[in-house]
C-alpha positions as MATLAB code, in Angstrom:
seq = 'MNKMKKYISSGIIHAVLILFVFVSILPIFWMWLAAIKPFDPSVNDPFAFPTAFTLEYIKEAWTTGRMGIYMKNSIMVAVPRVAVVLLLASLAGYAFGKLKWKGRDAVFKFLLLGMMIPINAMIIPLYYNIQRLGMINSLQAMILPYFGLSMPFACFMMRSFFRELPDELAESATIDGAGKLKTWLYVMLPLTKPALTTLLIFEFMWSWNDYLLPMLMVYDDKFRTLPLGLMYFQGEYTMNTSLIAAGVTICTIPILIVYSIFQRSFVEGITAGAVKG';
ca = [
     -11.432   21.052   27.251;
     -13.629   24.770   26.934;
     -14.650   23.809   23.203;
     -16.476   20.953   24.200;
     -17.908   22.567   27.309;
     -19.291   25.247   25.243;
     -20.923   22.678   22.641;
     -22.220   20.579   25.607;
     -23.997   23.961   27.195;
     -25.332   24.736   24.051;
     -26.829   21.187   23.263;
     -28.828   21.482   26.671;
     -29.771   24.746   25.548;
     -31.291   23.680   22.446;
     -32.355   20.318   23.163;
     -34.265   22.202   26.270;
     -35.795   25.055   24.018;
     -36.825   22.260   21.119;
     -39.223   20.537   24.454;
     -40.469   23.431   24.912;
     -41.475   24.026   21.425;
     -42.921   20.579   20.933;
     -45.148   21.215   24.311;
     -46.168   23.907   22.973;
     -47.312   22.989   19.680;
     -48.780   19.433   20.261;
     -52.086   20.854   21.148;
     -52.446   22.586   17.874;
     -51.043   19.588   16.270;
     -53.126   17.491   17.797;
     -56.469   19.787   17.077;
     -55.655   19.559   13.259;
     -55.942   16.326   12.991;
     -58.542   16.084   14.972;
     -60.485   18.031   13.088;
     -59.070   16.374    9.331;
     -60.351   12.581   10.502;
     -63.122   10.967   10.211;
     -65.456   10.518   13.544;
     -65.625    7.076   14.644;
     -68.704    7.026   17.785;
     -67.192    3.797   18.549;
     -64.227    4.781   19.035;
     -63.962    8.351   20.811;
     -60.471    8.899   20.851;
     -59.161   12.725   19.948;
     -55.892   11.357   20.802;
     -55.497    8.445   18.350;
     -53.654    8.522   15.080;
     -55.991    9.048   11.886;
     -56.115    6.000    9.091;
     -57.756    8.285    6.948;
     -58.197   12.420    6.274;
     -61.080   14.565    5.078;
     -62.370   17.844    4.782;
     -65.570   17.376    5.425;
     -65.784   18.567    8.773;
     -64.301   21.907    8.196;
     -66.784   22.534    5.453;
     -69.379   21.528    7.880;
     -68.173   23.860   10.199;
     -67.725   26.588    7.726;
     -71.532   26.303    6.543;
     -74.139   24.209    8.700;
     -71.777   26.142   11.880;
     -71.881   28.978   10.625;
     -68.408   29.902   11.042;
     -68.058   31.872    7.953;
     -70.995   34.546    9.555;
     -68.995   34.494   12.486;
     -65.794   35.083   11.007;
     -66.588   38.118    9.041;
     -68.222   39.142   12.452;
     -65.485   39.248   14.162;
     -63.206   40.788   11.235;
     -65.720   43.539   11.132;
     -65.163   43.751   15.021;
     -61.018   43.522   15.076;
     -60.096   45.695   11.930;
     -62.038   48.702   12.930;
     -60.748   48.284   16.340;
     -57.154   48.090   16.160;
     -57.061   50.704   13.006;
     -58.273   53.179   15.516;
     -56.286   52.214   18.675;
     -53.254   52.482   16.772;
     -54.359   55.453   15.241;
     -54.829   56.859   18.413;
     -52.148   55.469   20.831;
     -49.345   56.691   18.421;
     -50.821   60.521   18.472;
     -51.111   60.202   22.150;
     -47.979   58.213   22.794;
     -46.552   61.117   20.511;
     -47.860   63.643   22.597;
     -46.949   61.983   26.244;
     -43.428   61.153   24.965;
     -42.054   63.789   23.028;
     -44.296   66.875   23.358;
     -43.998   69.437   26.578;
     -46.932   70.874   27.766;
     -48.595   71.658   31.221;
     -50.137   68.654   33.020;
     -48.700   66.288   30.565;
     -47.228   63.589   32.867;
     -50.770   64.041   35.175;
     -52.785   62.945   32.381;
     -50.776   60.547   31.869;
     -50.845   58.840   35.311;
     -54.686   59.222   35.374;
     -55.004   57.074   32.438;
     -52.524   55.006   33.691;
     -55.453   54.329   36.300;
     -57.671   51.886   33.251;
     -54.692   49.649   33.599;
     -55.533   48.736   37.134;
     -59.659   48.624   36.557;
     -60.601   44.832   35.595;
     -63.150   45.353   32.807;
     -65.155   43.269   35.385;
     -65.419   45.918   37.450;
     -66.921   48.044   34.646;
     -69.092   46.070   32.577;
     -72.417   46.614   33.924;
     -72.260   50.584   33.665;
     -70.640   49.594   30.275;
     -73.797   48.099   29.601;
     -75.871   50.352   30.669;
     -74.975   52.296   28.813;
     -74.383   50.960   25.102;
     -77.614   50.218   26.463;
     -78.886   54.014   26.580;
     -77.548   54.277   22.897;
     -79.937   52.089   21.299;
     -76.586   49.594   20.123;
     -77.148   46.478   22.154;
     -77.017   43.213   19.962;
     -74.905   45.207   17.019;
     -71.839   44.987   16.224;
     -70.760   48.704   17.318;
     -71.251   47.202   20.882;
     -68.286   44.971   20.419;
     -66.258   48.051   18.714;
     -66.972   51.453   20.574;
     -66.275   50.308   23.706;
     -62.411   49.024   23.369;
     -61.724   51.940   22.122;
     -62.095   53.148   25.074;
     -60.674   50.395   26.753;
     -56.910   49.674   25.376;
     -55.917   52.916   25.513;
     -54.546   52.367   28.727;
     -51.982   50.049   27.685;
     -51.577   50.954   24.071;
     -51.086   54.906   25.386;
     -48.330   52.968   27.595;
     -46.789   51.225   25.043;
     -46.222   54.083   22.529;
     -45.012   56.246   24.969;
     -42.001   54.250   26.008;
     -40.999   53.556   22.210;
     -41.496   57.386   21.437;
     -39.346   58.471   24.251;
     -36.604   56.400   23.383;
     -36.374   58.658   19.913;
     -33.716   60.859   19.903;
     -35.409   64.903   20.296;
     -32.789   65.784   17.502;
     -35.329   64.198   14.859;
     -37.675   66.468   16.123;
     -35.832   69.580   15.942;
     -34.128   69.317   12.605;
     -37.706   68.508   11.306;
     -38.559   71.959   12.962;
     -36.063   73.764   12.093;
     -37.286   72.664    8.170;
     -40.433   74.013    9.114;
     -42.674   70.655    9.882;
     -45.519   71.302   12.128;
     -45.903   69.014   15.446;
     -48.270   66.855   12.983;
     -46.123   66.461   10.110;
     -42.997   65.744   12.511;
     -45.173   62.724   13.899;
     -45.993   61.412   10.541;
     -43.100   61.814    8.448;
     -40.469   61.506   10.809;
     -41.286   59.682   14.345;
     -43.897   57.828   13.367;
     -41.719   55.340   10.762;
     -38.934   54.755   13.471;
     -42.053   53.177   15.541;
     -43.122   50.804   13.164;
     -41.786   47.674   15.666;
     -44.108   48.653   18.700;
     -46.963   49.795   16.052;
     -46.803   45.838   14.471;
     -46.386   44.602   18.263;
     -49.650   46.485   19.845;
     -51.203   45.700   16.274;
     -51.044   41.728   17.109;
     -51.906   42.461   20.129;
     -54.938   43.717   19.593;
     -56.210   41.899   16.777;
     -55.747   38.614   19.133;
     -57.577   40.416   22.325;
     -60.523   41.260   20.050;
     -60.795   38.063   17.840;
     -60.521   36.054   21.187;
     -62.833   38.306   23.269;
     -65.517   36.521   24.864;
     -67.196   38.422   27.514;
     -68.487   41.059   25.859;
     -69.691   39.979   23.022;
     -71.466   37.774   25.052;
     -73.020   40.269   27.041;
     -74.041   42.577   23.882;
     -75.023   40.579   21.355;
     -78.197   38.298   21.079;
     -78.999   37.675   17.337;
     -76.699   34.613   15.899;
     -75.743   37.031   12.988;
     -73.845   39.306   15.168;
     -72.252   36.617   17.213;
     -68.491   36.676   16.700;
     -66.045   33.481   16.543;
     -65.231   32.613   20.485;
     -69.241   33.427   20.985;
     -70.921   31.592   18.185;
     -67.878   28.209   18.989;
     -69.325   27.965   21.865;
     -72.901   27.714   20.814;
     -71.115   25.231   17.785;
     -69.509   23.276   20.400;
     -73.087   22.429   22.719;
     -74.855   21.683   19.555;
     -72.345   19.229   18.522;
     -70.533   17.884   21.987;
     -70.171   14.380   21.104;
     -68.243   15.063   17.286;
     -64.783   16.190   18.563;
     -63.707   15.984   14.895;
     -66.796   18.725   14.034;
     -65.148   20.638   17.379;
     -61.741   20.185   16.236;
     -62.568   21.531   12.453;
     -64.381   24.704   14.108;
     -61.650   25.587   16.689;
     -59.206   24.713   14.162;
     -61.428   27.618   12.098;
     -60.949   29.885   14.634;
     -57.119   29.599   14.814;
     -56.291   30.455   10.916;
     -56.425   34.130   11.135;
     -54.237   34.667   14.404;
     -51.751   32.314   12.888;
     -51.951   33.785    9.429;
     -51.466   38.031   11.165;
     -48.375   36.685   13.216;
     -46.658   35.196   10.359;
     -47.072   38.179    8.358;
     -46.134   40.907   11.283;
     -43.740   37.972   12.768;
     -40.106   39.274   11.946;
     -41.543   43.290   13.604;
     -42.875   41.592   16.586;
     -40.449   40.319   17.800;
     -38.191   43.727   16.435;
     -40.723   45.341   19.070;
     -41.313   43.063   21.829;
     -37.444   42.790   22.301;
     -36.905   46.879   21.637;
     -39.277   46.813   24.464;
     -37.689   44.762   26.439;
     -34.270   46.657   26.149;
     -35.820   49.665   26.618;
     -37.423   48.827   30.031;
];
């Protein structure tokens, strides 16, 4: 009787989870279908199942819609942003989590104030500072600000992981003659791979989907990133739902690739962070 109840309970849980998965992937599924089906103005139903398939809209979005240029710009913005934030956050997380120095907790609390201030409240002074530096309408205008804006959350996350590592590891490395930098690089950093991967995916997604900063900092089409370029693309081809769906599909592919590559470490990082709390 107990086994039967367990089977029924497990079946209900799995059915609910499958339903949630179906609801989650349905919008992406319909978007991909709309991107590869011929557009018929007389039947303007984006949810209609296609009777034929074509890649012409994806090719047109890539070339005529300049999605290739926008994707290159997004990559050139995301890669340095993610790399620098990971480097600085791992160093700061080690300093705040493992090293003992005067004023450590006070500095960390001051740094956390950055998580309480929304970017909307900083956007005007940020714009004038970037303007004074002569970086308006450039890729640097979308990269440099986030080295600072991303650090509060990144430091908070990395500090929590470094704090959970055994102190004996650092002490053993010190006894063997390793300095603080070598201890961080060769002993501590490899153990935080799940945290680094989780932070990498978060930062990449935030950078890839960023719309506000590019909209304010960039005027020239050749510097637009994908979210900003997609807005102008949608305004130009409002009636062609298949072409718009093709543009959105191109935007989603890099995120899916990055998540697929780092999926296992990402899940480990999320669950480890939840347990460590």
